[in-house]
């Protein structure tokens, strides 16, 4: 073999040309190894364990919390027939919270990325304000909301005074408070991806819209919004997915009628030690989210923009 | 806002655009008659794009008015002006297909059958076969043609073209120049065409304005600009010129065919027609185009209407087929360029030969002596 073919530049020697690339894959896999190992240990194994556990049956005559391996499909039927309202409610709350976060987050992101464009200091300050809530624990912040929305709080007093709330109306321990809590807690996850895609938006495209007879609102609708869809899609996913599995907001801000599926799984597991039931519910939740998200991404049709 | 079926005149009246303390466009006035092809030519950063943006409404003039036909549009929003732009950066919408990009303006104005018209416009720029592609998948030249179709399809009263052919290869560029010119004459649109390329400006435009540092140096037909530049910048930027510094020693002679006598150093006198001179007294620059100079080997007797300088020594000979370019160093005057058409075969004059340079008096022009001889030399357009 000549030196030319050996280094892979030989004319018409396709095999010689591809072999360096193949050789380069070894180190690539080596570099990926820690990541693959991490995913294996903390994702694949737990998911398999979850699937297996969800099919266990109680040990006959055994203690509470004692189970043995089985292939009990019935577990799924049982949890679904018992807890489907909680599942539906969770997705309902998550959907409303996601829409609310979108309505609040989009204008905020637009203001930071587009209105404050060219003023990096203002942009940085506003972004810090968006992220600032993360500086304290999210449980603490949710407890703080409990105080803010409490019956004797000034918020409730003010709302009653302007008759937005009937004299005996309350905010805490309502579905409204739960959805508001979800919206508040996941708002940065909505705002930041939208900000990122609006920031990338070429202002010359907006000018081109104006040049081609589109008014400000039309340009927003036909140019800005479609081009920020990747941000909207990631923002809504990052909000909807954790919101539907949330088990804190409903505990702290809701009542017995606002129980969400995360809360059910939590109590199945820790309170009554129904491990197969908790596992089956988790699997159901995962599959449901997977289906919803897949059809959503299909519909959004932003693959070529992502 | 309906697109006009034929062009509208465009006027800028004493327009100034400042960015902070920086003056990008400086007290600029121009008039583009309806249906004409107007070229703005100038080096990078001289304010061409800024001028177009003020016409399109994308930039507000700091001072001055913009008129389309009889209407003052200075305060009108871009989408309300019957003007379309082919942007220097194309600015195609990445989320829309080529076809939908072209149909965008038509849809906004609710024109009937937008897609049919968009297809026609794409066919005009030979891009119809790629109508379903996304712009990101196109080459630079293809994107440029789509941008052209997207603006043209609206039949605007004034079409603004910001270096619309810059990314095309020479062959396609020539082809598109012919095509653009054909469209312009056929439809009667008013074109304002910005370019770096002096040849493009001269071959396509009815009127060329040479811009420099936010001002128009000179405006006129391509032939007028070339034959009679009024500033050193124009003389050097548009083609090449030999400029000699001198002093007027004999004022304008009276009567028709009036001339100035200029001492260009060491007692050598050249004549310049008075009507071709910007100044008729004091310090002046005497200019002549390289192809108007002839090489004369002996100090022969010359008629009165021919200027002769020399002797000088040939320092360089560059043969380019059609013509030969000589560099001749004349002591006290510097190096002068001479283009000689190879009609007689060439090759008689060699490096080191001693020659005289002659040119008809009527081809000389006079500029203000306060100007820099090198202004506009070899800036990007002056190839
Ligand atoms: N928004 C702006 N802010 C500050 N300066 C600007 C702005 N827009 C343009 N300029 C400046 O104004 C000058 C003219 O710019 P312009 O884009 O009009 O140049 P041009 O003639 O189109 O150049 P080119 O041939 O390179 O496209 C440049 O010096 C540029 O830096
Ligand atoms: Mg420009």
XYZ file of C-alpha atoms and ligand atoms in Angstrom:
721
model
C 0.000 0.000 0.000
C 1.368 3.377 -0.967
C 1.649 6.218 1.472
C -1.125 8.033 -0.406
C -3.702 5.284 0.079
C -2.517 4.730 3.611
C -3.592 8.197 4.669
C -6.891 7.767 2.927
C -6.563 10.188 0.032
C -5.909 7.559 -2.612
C -7.898 8.164 -5.777
C -10.910 5.885 -5.996
C -10.006 4.037 -2.821
C -13.210 4.491 -0.924
C -12.431 1.895 1.714
C -9.146 3.493 2.607
C -10.930 6.828 2.806
C -13.542 5.634 5.279
C -11.356 3.641 7.619
C -9.905 6.639 9.518
C -13.447 7.709 10.329
C -14.257 4.232 11.598
C -11.138 4.189 13.691
C -12.165 7.520 15.216
C -15.348 5.983 16.590
C -13.522 4.019 19.290
C -12.468 7.138 21.242
C -15.909 8.651 20.629
C -17.592 5.726 22.381
C -15.006 5.931 25.104
C -15.898 9.585 25.700
C -19.590 8.722 25.744
C -19.075 5.894 28.240
C -19.635 7.931 31.438
C -22.861 9.345 30.031
C -24.088 5.955 28.889
C -23.192 4.424 32.243
C -25.022 7.224 34.053
C -28.149 6.747 31.951
C -27.950 2.993 32.438
C -27.713 3.195 36.217
C -30.078 6.092 36.856
C -32.593 5.749 34.051
C -32.752 2.347 32.357
C -32.445 0.227 35.509
C -35.012 2.270 37.496
C -37.495 2.178 34.632
C -37.132 -1.584 34.307
C -37.463 -1.930 38.087
C -40.573 0.248 37.955
C -42.129 -1.903 35.227
C -41.343 -5.102 37.086
C -42.589 -3.754 40.425
C -45.831 -2.576 38.883
C -46.731 -6.236 38.225
C -45.990 -7.579 41.723
C -48.644 -9.111 43.980
C -48.843 -9.037 47.796
C -47.269 -12.005 49.559
C -50.248 -14.162 50.634
C -50.681 -13.777 54.358
C -47.683 -11.461 54.505
C -47.262 -8.072 56.149
C -48.263 -4.739 54.684
C -45.638 -3.770 52.122
C -44.528 -7.324 51.369
C -44.761 -8.221 47.697
C -43.556 -10.964 45.430
C -42.762 -11.064 41.726
C -45.713 -11.828 39.498
C -47.303 -10.828 36.243
C -50.364 -9.110 37.580
C -51.938 -6.964 34.791
C -54.859 -6.401 37.064
C -52.807 -3.810 38.992
C -53.157 -1.419 36.040
C -56.886 -1.952 35.772
C -57.294 -1.308 39.469
C -55.291 1.935 39.644
C -56.743 3.276 36.416
C -60.331 2.648 37.454
C -59.713 4.175 40.870
C -57.521 7.121 40.001
C -58.448 8.181 36.483
C -60.137 11.355 37.812
C -56.840 12.369 39.426
C -54.986 11.717 36.220
C -57.439 13.783 34.200
C -57.368 16.529 36.821
C -53.561 16.614 36.767
C -53.443 17.030 33.032
C -56.220 19.618 33.208
C -54.389 21.694 35.827
C -51.094 21.304 33.986
C -52.708 22.418 30.751
C -54.273 25.512 32.290
C -51.039 26.338 34.119
C -49.063 25.894 30.892
C -51.378 28.214 28.980
C -51.243 30.786 31.779
C -47.437 30.557 31.891
C -47.338 30.992 28.108
C -49.541 34.077 28.272
C -47.360 35.588 30.977
C -43.994 34.231 29.830
C -44.185 35.140 26.142
C -44.633 38.887 26.664
C -41.915 38.861 29.322
C -39.520 37.030 26.995
C -40.472 39.361 24.135
C -39.811 42.426 26.256
C -36.385 41.159 27.287
C -35.259 39.780 23.925
C -36.796 42.229 21.457
C -37.717 45.447 23.258
C -34.486 45.575 25.246
C -32.356 44.458 22.284
C -29.101 46.385 22.130
C -29.182 47.177 25.866
C -27.268 44.239 27.339
C -27.342 45.575 30.892
C -31.121 45.909 30.955
C -31.433 42.452 29.416
C -29.113 40.931 32.004
C -31.001 42.567 34.901
C -34.369 41.380 33.614
C -33.056 37.849 33.103
C -31.750 37.793 36.653
C -35.231 38.794 37.831
C -36.721 35.900 35.861
C -34.282 33.436 37.391
C -34.187 34.972 40.882
C -36.953 32.731 42.334
C -34.619 29.747 41.842
C -32.349 31.208 44.497
C -34.689 29.834 47.206
C -36.225 26.403 47.543
C -39.393 25.883 45.641
C -41.150 24.386 48.658
C -40.396 27.534 50.647
C -41.728 29.722 47.881
C -44.882 27.675 47.622
C -45.370 27.960 51.398
C -44.914 31.690 50.987
C -47.747 31.681 48.449
C -49.871 29.918 51.039
C -49.332 32.940 53.281
C -49.943 35.421 50.490
C -53.224 33.770 49.502
C -54.369 33.075 53.088
C -57.831 34.239 54.163
C -56.476 37.023 56.369
C -53.921 38.202 53.761
C -54.107 41.628 52.186
C -54.518 40.037 48.738
C -57.773 38.417 49.723
C -58.863 41.545 51.611
C -58.138 43.701 48.566
C -59.946 41.347 46.189
C -62.935 41.312 48.507
C -62.887 45.075 48.762
C -63.078 45.521 44.982
C -65.688 42.758 44.865
C -63.645 40.445 42.687
C -64.119 37.904 45.450
C -67.384 37.426 47.384
C -67.147 38.373 51.100
C -66.832 34.730 52.098
C -64.661 33.785 49.111
C -61.167 32.482 49.602
C -58.123 31.745 47.541
C -56.203 29.267 49.568
C -57.246 25.637 49.338
C -58.837 26.132 45.937
C -58.147 24.765 42.465
C -57.332 28.332 41.480
C -54.540 28.488 44.055
C -53.123 25.160 42.845
C -53.065 26.251 39.204
C -51.641 29.634 40.206
C -48.915 27.879 42.167
C -48.078 25.622 39.248
C -47.985 28.599 36.890
C -45.744 30.544 39.224
C -43.351 27.694 39.906
C -42.785 26.750 36.277
C -42.888 30.229 34.738
C -39.086 30.518 34.263
C -39.086 27.219 32.356
C -41.505 28.826 29.932
C -39.848 32.230 29.730
C -36.246 31.214 29.187
C -36.607 28.995 26.084
C -38.885 31.566 24.461
C -36.367 34.261 25.299
C -33.619 32.165 23.706
C -35.460 31.789 20.420
C -36.605 35.423 20.282
C -33.053 36.511 20.995
C -31.888 34.548 17.954
C -34.563 36.099 15.750
C -33.006 38.222 13.015
C -34.530 41.727 13.249
C -34.006 42.093 9.517
C -36.725 39.495 8.972
C -39.143 41.697 10.872
C -38.098 44.616 8.661
C -38.652 42.447 5.597
C -42.174 41.775 6.865
C -42.831 45.517 7.071
C -41.345 46.032 3.636
C -43.740 43.395 2.277
C -46.883 45.197 3.443
C -47.332 43.443 6.798
C -48.368 45.732 9.660
C -46.768 45.355 13.092
C -49.331 42.831 14.394
C -49.342 40.898 11.101
C -45.554 40.726 11.111
C -45.688 39.404 14.663
C -48.250 36.783 13.701
C -46.620 35.726 10.420
C -42.917 36.116 11.153
C -41.988 36.573 14.812
C -44.338 34.021 16.333
C -43.621 31.202 13.850
C -39.904 31.759 14.237
C -40.183 31.603 18.031
C -42.174 28.348 17.934
C -39.163 26.209 18.897
C -38.979 28.221 22.127
C -42.720 27.970 22.660
C -42.628 24.196 22.134
C -39.739 23.640 24.534
C -41.229 26.072 27.048
C -44.613 24.392 27.047
C -43.020 20.944 27.375
C -40.747 22.058 30.196
C -43.802 23.451 31.970
C -46.426 20.849 31.164
C -44.405 17.722 31.933
C -43.260 18.595 35.473
C -46.548 20.348 36.217
C -48.597 17.235 35.459
C -46.491 15.139 37.833
C -46.288 17.812 40.522
C -47.101 16.734 44.106
C -46.284 19.876 46.089
C -48.595 22.664 44.929
C -51.765 20.693 45.478
C -50.635 19.619 48.970
C -49.755 23.127 50.072
C -52.293 25.230 48.190
C -55.173 22.842 47.485
C -57.837 20.834 49.262
C -59.133 17.273 49.129
C -60.850 17.972 45.844
C -57.696 19.118 44.073
C -55.575 16.010 44.597
C -53.208 15.442 41.689
C -51.714 12.207 40.436
C -48.261 12.957 41.852
C -49.808 13.278 45.270
C -51.598 9.938 44.828
C -48.396 8.170 43.828
C -46.649 9.762 46.780
C -49.249 8.542 49.271
C -49.606 5.077 47.651
C -45.903 4.667 48.122
C -45.125 6.269 51.476
C -48.424 6.110 53.370
C -49.970 2.755 52.432
C -46.885 1.009 51.049
C -48.738 -0.070 47.896
C -45.572 -0.301 45.822
C -47.081 -2.072 42.790
C -49.947 0.435 42.699
C -47.568 3.416 42.912
C -45.367 1.881 40.234
C -48.304 1.160 37.936
C -49.567 4.731 38.329
C -46.090 6.059 37.549
C -45.918 3.962 34.408
C -49.361 5.173 33.372
C -48.321 8.773 33.948
C -45.110 8.310 31.954
C -46.850 6.677 29.025
C -49.627 9.264 29.012
C -47.127 12.127 28.996
C -45.101 10.430 26.272
C -48.194 10.075 24.076
C -49.373 13.634 24.697
C -45.939 15.105 24.067
C -45.330 13.094 20.902
C -48.600 14.097 19.325
C -48.017 17.703 20.399
C -44.581 17.882 18.775
C -45.960 16.232 15.632
C -48.683 18.823 15.450
C -46.463 21.805 16.219
C -44.428 20.787 13.146
C -41.319 22.592 14.279
C -38.879 19.746 13.618
C -37.018 21.708 10.979
C -36.731 24.745 13.227
C -35.619 22.964 16.397
C -51.705 49.744 -0.211
C -51.858 48.871 -3.866
C -48.735 48.483 -5.944
C -48.629 50.885 -8.839
C -48.648 49.363 -12.297
C -45.875 51.686 -13.364
C -43.172 53.528 -11.527
C -43.381 56.697 -9.516
C -40.751 59.368 -9.203
C -38.712 59.514 -6.046
C -37.210 62.593 -4.433
C -34.974 63.003 -1.438
C -34.840 66.564 -0.217
C -31.862 67.532 1.903
C -31.947 64.253 3.775
C -29.567 63.738 6.670
C -29.240 60.638 8.822
C -27.210 60.708 11.984
C -26.399 57.742 14.208
C -25.415 59.478 17.411
C -22.577 61.767 16.433
C -21.859 59.861 13.223
C -23.340 61.299 10.042
C -24.129 58.382 7.724
C -26.000 60.427 5.109
C -25.195 64.093 4.852
C -27.644 66.623 3.399
C -28.406 64.477 0.398
C -30.796 65.543 -2.340
C -31.668 63.582 -5.413
C -34.474 63.079 -7.849
C -35.206 59.834 -9.632
C -37.684 60.341 -12.494
C -40.563 57.869 -12.798
C -39.651 54.736 -14.731
C -35.928 55.324 -14.738
C -33.056 53.152 -13.642
C -31.007 54.934 -11.032
C -27.755 53.533 -9.681
C -26.106 54.508 -6.407
C -22.436 53.729 -6.621
C -19.936 54.123 -3.853
C -17.396 52.452 -1.607
C -18.340 50.350 1.405
C -19.793 52.303 4.309
C -20.588 55.438 2.308
C -24.279 55.322 3.268
C -25.926 53.576 0.320
C -27.904 51.094 2.398
C -28.892 53.804 4.843
C -30.245 55.894 1.973
C -32.335 52.998 0.686
C -33.614 52.254 4.176
C -34.902 55.800 4.486
C -36.795 55.388 1.215
C -38.244 52.070 2.398
C -39.223 53.600 5.740
C -36.971 51.347 7.804
C -34.956 54.329 8.997
C -36.259 57.793 9.826
C -34.256 60.691 8.415
C -32.849 62.977 11.105
C -33.677 65.872 8.769
C -35.145 66.235 5.305
C -38.111 64.819 3.401
C -38.709 61.745 1.270
C -41.253 62.050 -1.537
C -42.816 59.398 -3.751
C -44.447 61.102 -6.721
C -46.338 64.024 -5.184
C -46.665 62.459 -1.778
C -44.506 63.152 1.243
C -43.946 59.699 2.760
C -41.345 60.697 5.354
C -43.649 59.756 8.235
C -45.272 56.720 6.654
C -44.683 53.265 8.072
C -42.858 50.831 5.763
C -45.887 48.625 5.128
C -47.827 51.628 3.872
C -45.252 52.581 1.236
C -45.577 51.158 -2.291
C -41.898 50.325 -2.195
C -40.152 46.976 -2.026
C -36.580 46.125 -1.206
C -34.194 43.407 -2.273
C -32.159 43.304 0.911
C -28.391 43.052 0.888
C -28.729 40.130 3.329
C -31.713 38.669 1.374
C -33.779 38.401 4.612
C -35.785 35.447 3.325
C -38.216 33.976 5.860
C -36.647 30.688 6.995
C -39.957 29.158 8.093
C -41.628 29.588 4.712
C -41.002 27.810 1.442
C -39.505 29.709 -1.459
C -42.976 29.966 -2.976
C -44.558 31.299 0.218
C -41.737 33.791 0.602
C -42.556 35.194 -2.810
C -46.299 35.113 -2.137
C -45.901 36.894 1.228
C -46.419 40.446 -0.035
C -49.235 39.384 -2.370
C -51.101 37.683 0.462
C -50.762 40.732 2.710
C -52.327 42.886 0.001
C -54.943 40.209 -0.735
C -54.000 40.031 -4.385
C -55.935 37.406 -6.321
C -54.171 34.106 -7.103
C -51.006 34.800 -5.127
C -49.478 31.393 -5.836
C -49.874 31.635 -9.602
C -48.185 35.008 -9.582
C -45.462 33.804 -7.257
C -44.743 30.932 -9.646
C -44.502 33.395 -12.511
C -42.082 35.593 -10.619
C -39.963 32.574 -9.716
C -39.915 31.459 -13.338
C -38.613 34.895 -14.252
C -35.552 34.378 -12.057
C -35.264 30.704 -13.059
C -36.082 29.442 -9.604
C -39.498 27.877 -10.117
C -38.111 24.351 -9.946
C -37.091 25.001 -6.320
C -40.399 26.594 -5.277
C -41.047 24.058 -2.517
C -37.641 24.284 -0.878
C -36.846 26.111 2.324
C -34.480 29.088 1.779
C -31.841 27.565 4.070
C -31.232 24.848 1.483
C -30.430 27.300 -1.312
C -27.069 28.659 -2.381
C -26.315 32.344 -1.904
C -27.029 33.148 -5.544
C -30.303 31.237 -5.466
C -31.389 33.058 -2.320
C -30.591 36.331 -3.991
C -32.813 35.470 -6.946
C -35.654 34.493 -4.624
C -35.264 37.821 -2.824
C -35.472 39.532 -6.190
C -38.631 37.630 -7.143
C -40.192 38.363 -3.743
C -39.792 42.112 -4.280
C -40.533 42.213 -8.028
C -43.760 40.250 -7.773
C -45.391 43.159 -5.913
C -44.926 45.528 -8.820
C -43.884 48.342 -6.506
C -43.851 51.998 -7.496
C -40.172 52.037 -6.616
C -37.997 48.941 -6.363
C -34.951 49.269 -4.129
C -32.123 46.875 -4.894
C -29.313 46.684 -2.378
C -26.496 44.934 -4.237
C -28.930 42.362 -5.547
C -26.388 40.582 -7.746
C -23.443 40.582 -5.369
C -23.430 36.825 -4.703
C -23.843 35.693 -8.304
C -21.071 34.382 -10.501
C -20.068 36.478 -13.472
C -22.153 34.642 -16.062
C -25.353 34.644 -14.009
C -24.676 38.202 -13.005
C -24.534 39.393 -16.617
C -27.638 37.369 -17.395
C -29.533 38.880 -14.438
C -28.370 42.381 -15.361
C -29.916 41.977 -18.794
C -33.025 40.426 -17.253
C -33.396 43.210 -14.668
C -32.985 45.876 -17.290
C -35.582 44.127 -19.475
C -38.080 43.927 -16.605
C -37.488 47.538 -15.744
C -38.101 48.818 -19.273
C -41.011 46.450 -19.858
C -42.929 47.147 -16.672
C -41.745 50.729 -16.379
C -40.838 50.398 -12.714
C -38.553 52.893 -11.053
C -35.393 51.093 -9.948
C -32.912 52.354 -7.411
C -29.971 50.029 -7.626
C -27.129 50.084 -5.133
C -23.859 48.571 -6.208
C -20.134 48.482 -5.650
C -19.589 47.481 -9.244
C -19.006 50.489 -11.485
C -19.371 48.457 -14.634
C -22.768 47.213 -13.485
C -23.836 50.748 -12.620
C -22.696 52.133 -15.961
C -24.155 49.402 -18.159
C -27.556 49.317 -16.476
C -28.413 52.772 -15.225
C -29.880 55.835 -16.918
C -28.469 57.930 -14.120
C -25.570 57.123 -11.835
C -24.915 58.896 -8.557
C -21.454 58.435 -7.088
C -21.634 58.557 -3.304
C -18.796 59.128 -0.898
C -18.910 59.569 2.876
C -22.641 60.235 3.007
C -22.708 62.735 0.139
C -23.340 62.541 -3.565
C -20.138 63.543 -5.311
C -21.622 63.688 -8.774
C -24.744 62.556 -10.558
C -25.388 62.135 -14.281
C -25.539 59.761 -17.194
C -22.796 57.117 -17.189
C -21.084 58.717 -20.218
C -21.165 62.199 -18.670
C -19.727 60.923 -15.406
C -16.983 59.072 -17.161
C -16.027 61.719 -19.675
C -16.308 64.673 -17.357
C -15.725 63.863 -13.695
C -16.063 66.889 -11.446
C -14.172 65.584 -8.411
C -10.993 63.615 -7.931
C -13.021 60.914 -6.169
C -15.251 60.363 -9.187
C -12.279 60.532 -11.568
C -10.531 57.750 -9.664
C -13.490 55.672 -8.466
C -15.182 55.448 -11.846
C -12.516 54.008 -14.100
C -9.000 55.372 -13.740
C -7.539 58.816 -14.267
C -4.172 60.507 -14.504
C -4.296 63.616 -12.348
C -1.570 66.259 -12.553
C -1.278 69.068 -10.045
C -0.775 72.509 -11.563
C -1.486 76.240 -11.511
C -3.515 78.227 -13.998
C -1.038 80.581 -15.688
C -3.229 82.000 -18.384
C -6.902 82.669 -17.655
C -9.788 81.599 -19.836
C -9.274 82.741 -23.390
C -12.252 84.553 -24.839
C -14.635 83.283 -27.453
C -15.766 79.785 -28.401
C -13.308 77.009 -27.680
C -12.054 78.882 -24.654
C -9.116 77.189 -22.902
C -7.051 77.551 -19.746
C -3.315 77.179 -19.769
C -2.038 75.227 -16.774
C 1.564 74.944 -15.645
C 1.956 71.354 -14.402
C 5.486 71.814 -13.130
C 8.912 72.612 -14.509
C 7.431 75.009 -17.000
C 5.347 72.494 -18.886
C 2.046 73.891 -20.049
C -1.082 71.973 -20.843
C -4.406 73.310 -22.088
C -7.819 72.479 -20.600
C -11.148 73.525 -22.148
C -12.672 76.147 -19.839
C -16.090 74.470 -19.806
C -14.450 71.215 -18.635
C -12.774 72.839 -15.657
C -14.249 73.172 -12.167
C -11.911 76.090 -11.372
C -10.467 78.635 -13.767
C -7.773 80.116 -11.580
C -5.179 79.145 -8.989
C -4.396 75.577 -8.046
C -6.064 72.944 -10.211
C -5.792 69.261 -11.051
C -5.583 68.420 -14.735
C -7.008 65.000 -15.510
C -7.040 62.682 -18.470
C -8.271 59.100 -18.870
C -5.537 56.529 -19.672
C -7.124 55.492 -22.973
C -7.106 59.111 -24.168
C -3.326 59.258 -23.905
C -1.083 58.291 -26.791
C 2.536 57.331 -26.775
C 4.667 59.513 -29.035
C 8.225 58.325 -29.540
C 9.817 61.542 -30.870
C 9.311 65.059 -29.658
C 7.600 65.792 -32.945
C 5.822 68.968 -33.864
C 2.205 68.734 -32.567
C -0.909 70.676 -33.492
C -2.079 73.316 -31.005
C -5.043 71.248 -29.832
C -2.885 68.430 -28.485
C -1.207 68.459 -25.076
C 2.171 66.790 -24.878
C 4.160 65.985 -21.765
C 7.462 64.196 -21.497
C 9.906 62.809 -21.972
C 9.238 59.924 -19.605
C 10.459 56.399 -19.249
C 8.277 53.295 -19.649
C 8.439 51.390 -16.350
C 5.875 48.661 -16.989
C 4.089 47.051 -19.920
C 1.078 44.841 -19.277
C -0.353 43.121 -22.329
C -3.982 42.051 -21.885
C -4.970 40.999 -25.388
C -7.382 43.717 -26.390
C -5.143 46.444 -25.112
C -1.788 47.097 -23.542
C -1.354 49.092 -20.366
C 1.819 51.130 -20.010
C 3.155 52.893 -16.937
C 5.270 55.889 -17.810
C 7.339 57.742 -15.209
C 7.689 61.399 -16.132
C 10.202 63.272 -13.938
C 8.411 65.968 -11.941
C 4.915 64.626 -12.774
C 4.916 61.106 -11.401
C 3.735 57.923 -13.072
C 1.006 58.066 -15.699
C -1.040 55.155 -17.010
C -1.704 54.701 -20.716
C -4.087 52.226 -22.397
C -3.342 51.487 -26.008
C -5.707 49.398 -28.118
C -3.822 46.680 -29.921
C -4.976 47.761 -33.363
C -1.568 47.685 -34.954
C -0.347 44.592 -33.090
C 1.558 46.431 -30.362
C 4.975 45.549 -29.066
C 6.862 48.552 -30.422
C 7.336 50.193 -27.019
C 9.344 48.353 -24.374
C 10.232 48.896 -20.732
C 12.977 51.516 -20.518
C 12.035 53.308 -23.745
C 11.814 57.053 -23.663
C 8.420 58.368 -24.780
C 6.279 61.467 -24.836
C 2.593 61.403 -23.920
C -0.009 63.190 -26.006
C -3.713 63.782 -25.593
C -6.275 65.932 -27.335
C -7.003 69.115 -25.388
C -10.755 68.414 -25.585
C -10.242 65.220 -23.522
C -8.572 66.964 -20.600
C -10.616 68.017 -17.569
C -9.861 70.368 -14.715
C -10.601 69.732 -11.026
C -10.202 71.724 -7.847
C -6.520 71.805 -6.868
C -7.399 71.483 -3.168
C -8.438 67.862 -3.698
C -6.406 64.792 -2.880
C -5.019 63.243 -6.060
C -5.434 59.745 -4.628
C -9.018 60.137 -3.384
C -11.124 57.190 -4.526
C -8.150 55.260 -5.900
C -8.419 51.468 -5.621
C -11.310 51.657 -3.212
C -13.302 48.541 -3.740
C -15.234 49.608 -6.850
C -12.292 50.876 -8.842
C -11.158 47.604 -10.322
N -27.893 51.500 12.975
C -26.678 52.054 12.841
N -26.038 52.561 13.915
C -24.822 53.136 13.799
N -24.153 53.259 12.651
C -24.726 52.789 11.537
C -26.007 52.150 11.572
N -26.329 51.776 10.314
C -25.295 52.145 9.543
N -24.335 52.761 10.268
C -23.079 53.316 9.747
O -23.387 54.165 8.678
C -22.428 54.032 7.640
C -23.107 53.750 6.334
O -23.651 52.457 6.380
P -24.363 51.802 5.143
O -24.851 50.463 5.582
O -25.379 52.732 4.606
O -23.151 51.621 4.129
P -23.152 51.066 2.633
O -22.813 52.187 1.748
O -24.423 50.343 2.360
O -21.937 50.051 2.680
P -21.778 48.606 2.010
O -21.429 48.851 0.583
O -20.640 47.997 2.754
O -23.065 47.869 2.187
C -21.465 52.950 8.082
O -20.295 53.579 8.566
C -22.183 52.239 9.191
O -21.286 51.777 10.146
Mg -24.914 48.367 2.121
